[in-house]
């Protein structure tokens, strides 16, 4: 009887611990497909109909293995519509093998090391008197601000991108879907 009681308490304790982990987060639908917290960034992104351009660019840049790795990474993931805002022919030019380094720079400018969810960004904005500045994997800086209830990212050129879906948890980080491609200098 004591063994059963101990086992029940142990299972309940384990359930409470697991219940607070990232893996207990719910799947979020992005681009018509669920993104599961137990899958990595690439495993989820390939299923999003809204991110086919991003996935093609990641493949052309040779970043699949990196973004499938341990991380953690915070990815500000532009949608197909975001890429369509670029001048005509830009994406087609960037995915050419001779432009791989440039494409890598643009894509890694959308990535910050660590798992930074919207609550952490909001706290950093509050602590920074209205702004939070992050250094990207590319080495450039992005600035985050709240504009009303929307999280807005400003790139080094002054362009703004709005987070349209926040906190899409992955096994190796978190994705925030954005509506505009951000660019470094």
Short mmCIF file of N, CA, C and O in Angstrom, two decimals, residues 11 37 44 64 91 93 128 135 182:
data_model
loop_
_atom_site.label_atom_id
_atom_site.label_comp_id
_atom_site.label_asym_id
_atom_site.label_seq_id
_atom_site.Cartn_x
_atom_site.Cartn_y
_atom_site.Cartn_z
N UNK A 11 4.50 9.78 -9.64
CA UNK A 11 3.93 10.00 -10.97
C UNK A 11 3.29 11.38 -11.05
O UNK A 11 3.48 12.11 -12.02
N UNK A 37 5.73 21.31 -30.45
CA UNK A 37 6.87 21.67 -29.60
C UNK A 37 7.94 20.58 -29.49
O UNK A 37 9.08 20.88 -29.16
N UNK A 44 9.21 21.43 -38.30
CA UNK A 44 7.92 22.12 -38.30
C UNK A 44 7.76 23.04 -39.50
O UNK A 44 6.71 23.04 -40.14
N UNK A 64 20.01 24.14 -43.09
CA UNK A 64 19.07 23.13 -42.58
C UNK A 64 19.68 22.43 -41.36
O UNK A 64 19.03 22.30 -40.32
N UNK A 91 14.43 37.30 -54.42
CA UNK A 91 14.52 35.94 -53.89
C UNK A 91 15.20 35.02 -54.89
O UNK A 91 16.10 34.25 -54.53
N UNK A 93 17.34 35.73 -57.13
CA UNK A 93 18.77 36.05 -57.17
C UNK A 93 19.48 35.51 -55.94
O UNK A 93 20.57 34.94 -56.05
N UNK A 128 14.25 48.09 -20.67
CA UNK A 128 14.99 49.00 -21.57
C UNK A 128 14.25 50.29 -21.85
O UNK A 128 14.54 50.96 -22.85
N UNK A 135 21.31 41.09 -30.40
CA UNK A 135 22.32 40.81 -31.41
C UNK A 135 21.94 39.51 -32.09
O UNK A 135 21.69 38.51 -31.44
N UNK A 182 13.51 41.40 -42.57
CA UNK A 182 14.38 42.45 -42.02
C UNK A 182 15.78 42.30 -42.62
O UNK A 182 16.20 41.21 -42.97
#
